[in-house]
Amino acid sequence: MTEPEPILGFWRYIDGGVVGVSRVPGGFIGTVHQEIQLERCVHKAGEVMWKIKRSDGDYRGTHLGWAVADDCSSKRVDQSTQWHISAEMSETIEAQILTNKYVFQRQPSLPINGRAYFFKGSNYVRYNLETNDSDQTIASISLGWKQLPPLFQKDLDAVVNFGNGYAYFFKNDLCVRYDILTDSVVGPRKISDSWPAMPADFRNGDFDAVVNWGNGYAYFFKNDLYVRYDIRTDSVAGPQRVWDYWPALPADFRNGGFDAAVNFGKGYAYFFKNNLYVRYDIGADTASPHSGEISKVWKMLPKGFRENFDAVVNWNLVVQWEDIPGYQRILYVMDKLVRRYRYPVNGAAGLVGNFMHESYLIPSIIEGATEQSPMRAKDFYDKSKEHSADEIMNRDAQAREGPKLPGVGLAQWSYGDRRKGLFTHKLTDTALGASVLFNMDAQIDYAVQELSTSFKIANDVLKRPNVTASDACDEVLYEYERPKSILGPDGKRLPRKHPSVQAVFEERRPKAMHAASLYRNAHPE
């Protein structure tokens, strides 16, 4: 996408300003807060440069530059008389002009821009997932998606975001992989070469629709058939007939032939066909009564974009959070807690610091798993295996089914109603079920609900404007998390001043302070 909204990265100037860099049609654009500004300066073909301008008007004669390749990938340019950049995408960048050294500290960003996109013919419409509104502007794919090969700039078959930083565009027997973070493309390639696990009838493409179900699986639809694709294991189940396995769909939809399908990430998927749509409740596995004619319900879409879509994609979807760098996960959760739930920065950091310790901020992780393989852990027979979302949700110790250890999710919810409540929690008006394991927003919301209802003592401390990150971290640990490491032989919590409790406090406080510092650097006042 050649839009300025997605921030590729932030760098903090040593004097206090923060540089935000976004990609735009001509290359990149920089925005700076506080003391310095970036003024674009086109240096020569193939490069995009900015002069660094301070508030006092002093340019210092310096530039910050990127070399831009034909495929819109980029790298920073080392120049003997200007800035020497020592790292590509690390957390800190050292820059030097002559004998003077400067340091930029990288601040994180996510491949998330809060948008979905509707494609039809050679045009597209951008849809805001937060406000449920569109731009009311029909734009040309060739202008807005220049990275796509010309063949893919009209009449698409399907587009799907796999939730791991990559989206896939399909047309005929070809596919393109789109890197959402770097705004770059690989392909086109033959589907038969890139997707060998597909059954024969699906390897030649011509898909009607592809949708990421948000539970580790994607569904590929073609005519009256579909296959279920396991994103993690690259394996396929099917094909099966839509009519036989999707009985909740209305009759007009059960024979397949969809135009498009998309998961908006809030417990519902949408199927589009001709001038009709169906809203599908993923957790309840049933079609919603909120279905009908697109033109009557989706009035926010401009005229001409209310029927016969080619594809719809949720650009905002992240499912495999283990593929997102840790510092980006920190900033995402901090941002939700501060902006949506109105926690002070230090209060939010206290919660995030504990989540970092418990789960690496990976919503799908189970107890005993690693950051790299969050759903792989021992079963009741001490065999290490990859557990499905359903197996995790339906863990049964008496029947010895599912993972051996009970902990799951951001807070490693382990027992009784708290663990069960995670899977029955409603982010909107529907429970997500096993899909909650891949939904960061839903788990944040569940934790906040727990704090505000069952753990008010801890929540009141987190909400104090003057709370420190360390105190907030201690309070979450002692009142909310209550790990085994602070329990005595009788199963009751040890006193706060007990050496064992103090040791756990000391272990987790740095994580909370790091989260607070990271957020403040990215959001200077």
XYZ file of C-alpha atoms in Angstrom:
525
model
C 0.000 0.000 0.000
C 1.329 3.409 -0.898
C -0.349 5.326 1.911
C 1.365 7.419 4.576
C -0.518 6.070 7.619
C 1.502 2.912 8.449
C 4.631 3.959 10.324
C 7.613 1.843 9.311
C 9.646 2.935 12.305
C 10.386 5.641 14.841
C 13.799 7.018 15.699
C 14.429 9.211 18.698
C 16.903 12.040 18.178
C 19.370 12.486 21.030
C 18.013 15.984 21.757
C 14.513 14.650 22.326
C 12.688 14.743 18.982
C 11.098 11.643 17.504
C 11.251 10.862 13.812
C 8.425 8.778 12.318
C 9.041 7.359 8.858
C 6.242 6.234 6.519
C 6.214 5.098 2.894
C 4.318 7.255 0.368
C 4.027 7.124 -3.456
C 7.197 9.144 -3.976
C 9.257 7.193 -1.471
C 9.069 8.036 2.236
C 7.858 10.817 4.470
C 9.180 11.801 7.881
C 7.286 13.379 10.750
C 8.993 14.717 13.850
C 7.720 15.748 17.261
C 9.237 18.315 19.625
C 12.499 20.043 18.742
C 13.420 19.033 15.199
C 11.714 18.666 11.842
C 12.493 16.741 8.679
C 12.300 18.590 5.401
C 12.268 16.393 2.333
C 15.195 16.926 -0.032
C 15.344 14.906 -3.269
C 19.034 14.212 -3.719
C 19.169 12.183 -6.941
C 17.192 9.503 -8.733
C 16.741 6.432 -6.595
C 17.283 8.218 -3.292
C 15.009 10.046 -0.898
C 16.635 12.456 1.510
C 15.625 14.735 4.346
C 17.407 17.697 5.818
C 17.264 17.772 9.606
C 15.879 21.136 10.660
C 15.803 22.312 14.264
C 13.175 24.659 15.655
C 15.751 27.498 15.621
C 16.130 27.136 11.857
C 19.620 25.629 11.947
C 19.952 22.959 9.230
C 23.450 21.900 10.282
C 23.972 20.892 6.653
C 23.104 17.280 7.356
C 20.877 14.741 5.658
C 19.290 11.425 6.460
C 18.837 9.253 3.391
C 17.433 6.017 2.002
C 18.161 4.266 -1.266
C 14.942 2.977 -2.839
C 14.947 -0.037 -5.157
C 12.515 -0.700 -7.995
C 10.533 -3.096 -5.799
C 10.136 -0.330 -3.159
C 12.430 -2.086 -0.713
C 14.873 0.316 0.882
C 18.098 0.662 2.771
C 19.762 3.607 4.431
C 22.623 5.186 2.589
C 26.118 5.550 4.063
C 27.624 8.799 2.818
C 31.132 9.963 3.667
C 30.188 13.637 4.003
C 26.771 13.117 5.529
C 25.159 10.548 7.828
C 26.839 7.213 8.476
C 24.139 4.761 9.518
C 25.462 1.722 11.350
C 22.332 -0.450 11.498
C 19.369 -1.222 9.258
C 16.447 -1.941 11.604
C 17.990 -2.301 15.036
C 16.674 -0.548 18.149
C 19.428 2.080 18.051
C 21.123 3.764 15.112
C 24.436 5.542 15.437
C 24.950 8.328 12.942
C 28.092 10.359 12.350
C 28.925 13.527 10.397
C 32.615 14.281 10.328
C 33.724 13.948 13.974
C 30.282 14.503 15.528
C 28.289 11.426 16.534
C 24.538 11.313 16.960
C 22.300 8.517 18.211
C 18.769 7.663 17.134
C 16.852 5.148 19.242
C 14.430 3.063 17.203
C 10.857 2.956 18.432
C 8.571 0.111 17.373
C 5.679 -0.048 14.974
C 3.317 -2.787 13.849
C 1.993 -3.800 10.422
C -1.412 -2.563 11.550
C -3.248 0.449 10.154
C -6.838 -0.216 11.252
C -8.031 -0.760 7.697
C -9.772 -3.296 5.498
C -9.804 -3.075 1.713
C -12.572 -3.898 -0.764
C -11.421 -4.697 -4.320
C -13.561 -4.629 -7.450
C -12.309 -4.579 -11.022
C -9.410 -2.132 -11.225
C -10.481 -0.173 -8.136
C -10.520 -0.456 -4.353
C -12.092 1.227 -1.321
C -10.455 1.651 2.072
C -12.586 0.763 5.115
C -11.906 1.948 8.678
C -12.362 -0.959 11.098
C -12.455 1.295 14.161
C -15.211 3.630 12.964
C -16.975 1.188 10.592
C -16.812 3.743 7.823
C -15.193 4.003 4.408
C -13.363 6.832 2.693
C -16.266 7.209 0.225
C -13.518 7.402 -2.374
C -13.035 4.815 -5.094
C -9.338 4.655 -5.949
C -7.369 2.896 -8.650
C -5.416 -0.193 -7.594
C -2.662 0.796 -10.024
C -2.160 4.059 -8.122
C -2.649 2.854 -4.564
C -0.904 -0.515 -4.820
C 2.027 0.171 -7.135
C 4.048 -2.653 -5.610
C 1.655 -5.207 -7.100
C 2.605 -6.563 -10.538
C 0.435 -5.088 -13.338
C -1.523 -8.334 -13.726
C -2.628 -8.031 -10.084
C -3.849 -4.469 -10.379
C -7.305 -5.534 -11.559
C -9.780 -8.419 -11.409
C -8.320 -10.197 -8.372
C -9.661 -13.606 -7.333
C -8.964 -13.375 -3.593
C -6.792 -11.651 -0.975
C -6.055 -12.968 2.517
C -3.983 -11.674 5.426
C -2.369 -14.660 7.182
C -1.869 -12.618 10.335
C 1.889 -13.202 10.415
C 2.946 -10.056 8.576
C 2.151 -11.444 5.126
C -0.868 -11.156 2.847
C -1.470 -13.206 -0.289
C -3.043 -12.009 -3.519
C -4.448 -14.663 -5.868
C -5.356 -14.414 -9.541
C -5.875 -17.284 -11.950
C -3.091 -19.811 -11.256
C -0.713 -17.229 -9.744
C -0.110 -15.713 -6.311
C 1.838 -12.800 -4.839
C 3.136 -12.607 -1.267
C 2.872 -9.113 0.193
C 5.091 -8.098 3.119
C 2.851 -5.740 5.087
C 5.609 -4.220 7.232
C 8.084 -3.431 4.444
C 5.438 -2.809 1.781
C 7.213 -5.132 -0.657
C 6.148 -8.004 -2.912
C 7.485 -11.439 -3.845
C 6.083 -12.999 -6.985
C 4.024 -13.666 -8.955
C 4.539 -17.398 -8.666
C 2.554 -20.433 -9.679
C 0.187 -21.571 -6.946
C 1.137 -25.159 -7.770
C 4.775 -24.360 -6.928
C 4.191 -22.256 -3.818
C 1.304 -24.263 -2.329
C 2.198 -27.921 -2.995
C 0.019 -29.157 -0.123
C -3.101 -28.061 -1.990
C -5.180 -30.846 -3.595
C -4.974 -31.078 -7.365
C -8.168 -29.141 -8.116
C -6.946 -26.247 -5.967
C -3.331 -26.062 -7.167
C -4.449 -24.388 -10.380
C -6.007 -21.515 -8.441
C -9.115 -19.669 -9.638
C -10.269 -19.324 -6.029
C -13.565 -17.641 -5.243
C -12.568 -16.502 -1.770
C -9.956 -17.096 0.952
C -10.518 -16.187 4.600
C -8.302 -16.408 7.690
C -10.603 -17.843 10.346
C -8.430 -16.445 13.144
C -7.809 -19.815 14.814
C -4.744 -20.977 12.930
C -6.709 -22.044 9.863
C -7.566 -20.403 6.554
C -10.373 -21.550 4.283
C -10.014 -21.609 0.493
C -13.293 -21.702 -1.448
C -13.669 -22.722 -5.093
C -17.053 -23.311 -6.709
C -18.968 -25.585 -4.293
C -15.814 -26.924 -2.598
C -13.479 -25.719 0.115
C -10.248 -26.795 1.847
C -9.042 -25.992 5.349
C -5.432 -24.836 5.410
C -3.338 -25.126 8.587
C -1.187 -21.992 8.516
C 1.339 -23.257 11.072
C 1.942 -26.743 9.654
C 1.379 -25.943 5.960
C -1.064 -28.846 5.651
C -4.508 -29.174 4.104
C -7.754 -30.975 4.941
C -10.286 -31.519 2.142
C -11.677 -30.739 -0.316
C -15.216 -30.999 1.006
C -18.510 -29.654 -0.229
C -19.618 -26.372 1.302
C -23.194 -27.685 1.420
C -22.201 -30.602 3.676
C -19.976 -28.809 6.185
C -21.387 -25.271 6.402
C -25.043 -25.978 7.237
C -25.428 -22.688 9.090
C -25.067 -20.714 5.854
C -28.275 -19.669 4.100
C -29.296 -21.864 1.172
C -28.103 -19.344 -1.430
C -24.627 -19.485 0.099
C -24.315 -23.209 0.808
C -23.645 -23.980 -2.851
C -20.507 -21.831 -2.723
C -19.587 -19.458 -5.506
C -18.696 -16.631 -3.098
C -17.351 -13.328 -4.342
C -15.273 -12.683 -1.212
C -14.901 -13.540 2.463
C -13.147 -11.723 5.310
C -12.618 -11.993 9.068
C -12.838 -8.557 10.676
C -11.217 -9.884 13.868
C -14.043 -9.246 16.343
C -15.653 -12.679 16.334
C -17.367 -12.365 12.968
C -16.522 -13.305 9.398
C -18.397 -11.968 6.380
C -19.277 -13.808 3.167
C -20.233 -11.772 0.089
C -22.085 -13.066 -2.971
C -23.557 -10.882 -5.709
C -25.531 -8.183 -3.832
C -25.870 -10.188 -0.593
C -23.765 -10.797 2.502
C -23.811 -13.135 5.501
C -22.316 -12.323 8.894
C -20.947 -15.521 10.444
C -20.482 -15.915 14.204
C -17.152 -17.756 14.474
C -17.445 -18.709 18.143
C -21.013 -19.987 17.888
C -20.403 -21.507 14.425
C -23.619 -20.092 13.087
C -24.843 -17.459 10.666
C -26.013 -14.217 12.253
C -29.418 -12.680 11.627
C -27.515 -9.511 10.710
C -27.344 -10.528 7.049
C -29.037 -9.398 3.846
C -28.510 -6.959 1.004
C -25.162 -5.185 1.011
C -26.652 -1.895 -0.185
C -29.110 -1.708 2.720
C -26.631 -2.394 5.527
C -23.221 -1.317 4.163
C -24.334 2.181 3.250
C -20.944 3.500 4.303
C -19.515 1.989 1.114
C -19.680 4.310 -1.919
C -22.165 3.617 -4.680
C -20.681 1.237 -7.188
C -19.051 -0.718 -4.361
C -22.073 -2.443 -2.869
C -22.124 -5.676 -4.882
C -19.983 -8.149 -6.815
C -16.686 -7.688 -4.970
C -13.550 -9.410 -6.219
C -11.888 -9.593 -2.801
C -11.987 -8.132 0.714
C -9.033 -8.243 3.124
C -8.530 -7.225 6.743
C -5.138 -5.485 6.655
C -5.300 -5.132 10.435
C -5.276 -8.835 11.299
C -2.433 -10.263 13.378
C -2.793 -13.894 14.447
C 0.730 -15.266 14.809
C 2.015 -12.799 17.375
C 5.181 -14.832 17.876
C 6.285 -13.554 14.457
C 6.028 -9.937 15.650
C 9.180 -8.623 17.428
C 8.844 -8.479 21.195
C 9.247 -4.729 21.529
C 6.441 -4.226 19.017
C 4.167 -6.462 21.063
C 4.962 -4.355 24.129
C 4.013 -1.119 22.401
C 0.796 -2.592 20.991
C -0.503 -3.754 24.376
C 0.648 -0.557 26.088
C -1.176 1.520 23.498
C -4.427 -0.400 24.029
C -4.245 -0.089 27.810
C -3.407 3.618 27.762
C -5.578 4.867 24.916
C -8.579 2.549 25.013
C -8.779 1.651 28.711
C -7.352 4.880 30.113
C -4.679 3.432 32.365
C -1.793 5.771 33.203
C 1.431 4.762 31.475
C 3.014 3.337 34.629
C -0.147 1.430 35.544
C -0.306 -0.120 32.101
C 3.398 -0.946 32.304
C 2.859 -2.830 35.558
C 0.394 -5.121 33.823
C 2.495 -5.463 30.675
C 5.647 -6.270 32.650
C 3.884 -9.219 34.254
C 2.438 -10.368 30.950
C 5.930 -10.234 29.454
C 7.140 -12.581 32.163
C 4.165 -14.907 31.947
C 3.631 -15.151 28.191
C 6.101 -13.016 26.211
C 2.908 -11.103 25.257
C 1.861 -13.952 22.954
C -1.870 -14.679 23.370
C -1.675 -18.243 21.990
C 1.118 -19.447 24.277
C 0.517 -22.365 26.644
C 2.363 -23.243 29.813
C 5.662 -25.004 29.137
C 5.948 -23.715 25.548
C 8.630 -21.459 24.099
C 8.334 -18.024 22.532
C 9.133 -19.479 19.110
C 6.645 -22.380 19.343
C 3.882 -21.094 21.635
C 1.461 -24.004 21.163
C 3.992 -26.806 21.424
C 4.299 -28.403 24.872
C 4.032 -31.767 26.619
C 0.788 -33.680 26.748
C -0.305 -35.874 29.669
C 1.994 -38.631 28.404
C 5.041 -36.323 28.482
C 5.217 -36.241 24.721
C 6.001 -32.835 23.247
C 3.505 -31.977 20.517
C 1.796 -29.120 18.743
C -1.624 -28.654 20.302
C -4.563 -27.268 18.341
C -6.614 -24.384 19.658
C -9.542 -26.702 20.298
C -7.341 -29.141 22.237
C -6.096 -26.282 24.416
C -9.576 -24.933 25.069
C -11.029 -28.375 25.816
C -8.134 -29.583 27.983
C -9.369 -32.395 30.253
C -7.029 -33.536 33.036
C -9.280 -36.417 34.061
C -9.412 -37.779 30.512
C -5.723 -36.890 30.002
C -6.491 -34.905 26.873
C -4.769 -31.716 25.735
C -1.646 -30.062 27.162
C -0.358 -31.382 30.479
C -0.033 -27.948 32.091
C -3.101 -25.688 32.287
C -1.695 -22.171 31.817
C -2.772 -20.305 28.683
C -2.744 -16.809 27.242
C -1.320 -13.444 28.253
C -1.825 -13.968 31.985
C -1.381 -17.745 31.813
C -4.905 -18.301 33.090
C -4.758 -21.762 34.643
C -7.680 -22.962 36.701
C -11.419 -22.890 37.242
C -13.632 -20.085 36.129
C -10.747 -17.807 35.164
C -9.440 -20.193 32.498
C -12.943 -21.064 31.321
C -13.876 -17.394 31.274
C -11.173 -16.639 28.732
C -12.888 -18.817 26.132
C -16.384 -17.570 26.919
C -15.412 -13.887 27.056
C -17.284 -11.661 24.614
C -15.327 -8.891 22.938
C -18.473 -7.760 21.115
C -21.707 -9.717 21.433
C -20.239 -13.143 20.754
C -17.762 -15.413 22.522
C -14.678 -16.238 20.476
C -14.165 -19.758 21.794
C -10.829 -21.255 20.756
C -10.177 -18.288 18.449
C -9.503 -16.125 21.508
C -6.040 -17.721 21.592
C -5.133 -15.663 18.542
C -6.910 -12.456 19.508
C -4.723 -10.024 21.438
C -7.477 -7.426 21.806
C -9.912 -9.928 23.311
C -7.395 -11.113 25.899
C -6.505 -7.548 26.875
C -10.209 -6.838 27.265
C -10.682 -9.978 29.391
C -7.824 -8.996 31.696
C -9.236 -5.485 32.114
C -12.678 -6.914 32.865
C -11.204 -9.211 35.514
C -9.312 -6.324 37.093
C -12.316 -4.022 37.172
C -14.674 -6.636 38.671
C -12.836 -9.329 40.635
C -9.515 -7.614 41.380
C -10.560 -4.059 42.202
C -7.770 -3.567 44.767
C -5.125 -4.080 42.121
C -7.077 -2.121 39.524
C -7.411 0.900 41.820
C -3.644 0.965 42.301
C -3.031 0.737 38.535
C -5.398 3.645 37.904
C -3.623 6.024 40.297
C -2.089 8.904 38.282
C 1.078 8.923 40.394
C 1.670 5.163 40.572
C 5.192 4.063 39.683
C 5.865 1.279 37.204
C 7.509 -0.781 39.961
C 4.586 -0.383 42.380
C 2.109 -1.214 39.630
C 4.127 -4.285 38.707
C 4.220 -5.455 42.327
C 0.477 -4.957 42.725
C -0.389 -6.957 39.588
C 1.906 -9.756 40.686
C 0.651 -9.954 44.261
C -3.073 -9.280 43.816
C -3.826 -10.418 40.258
C -1.298 -12.947 38.993
C -0.568 -14.686 42.317
C 2.007 -17.155 40.908
C 3.093 -20.260 42.794
C 6.447 -18.635 43.515
C 4.830 -16.335 46.119
C 2.737 -19.022 47.823
C 3.676 -20.786 51.033
C 3.321 -24.508 51.856
C -0.311 -23.922 52.824
C -1.112 -22.466 49.378
C -1.623 -18.977 50.767
C 0.323 -15.904 49.696
C 3.443 -15.114 51.640
C 3.738 -11.589 53.118
C 4.910 -8.932 50.664
C 8.149 -8.457 52.635
C 9.019 -12.153 52.555
C 12.351 -12.684 50.730
C 10.724 -15.028 48.208
C 8.117 -12.433 47.294
C 10.693 -9.649 47.138
C 12.824 -11.757 44.800
C 9.920 -12.135 42.371
C 9.183 -8.410 42.613
C 12.796 -7.629 41.719
C 12.682 -10.046 38.800
C 9.648 -8.468 37.137
C 10.088 -4.755 37.857
C 12.679 -4.160 35.085
C 10.210 -5.469 32.511
C 7.575 -2.993 33.657
C 10.039 -0.103 33.641
C 11.196 -1.104 30.159
C 7.591 -1.104 28.894
C 6.959 2.357 30.341
C 10.179 3.758 28.869
C 9.487 2.247 25.456
C 6.006 3.731 25.339
C 7.104 7.207 26.451
C 9.881 7.322 23.871
C 7.395 6.471 21.136
C 4.774 8.939 22.458
C 6.584 12.058 23.680
C 4.345 14.670 25.244
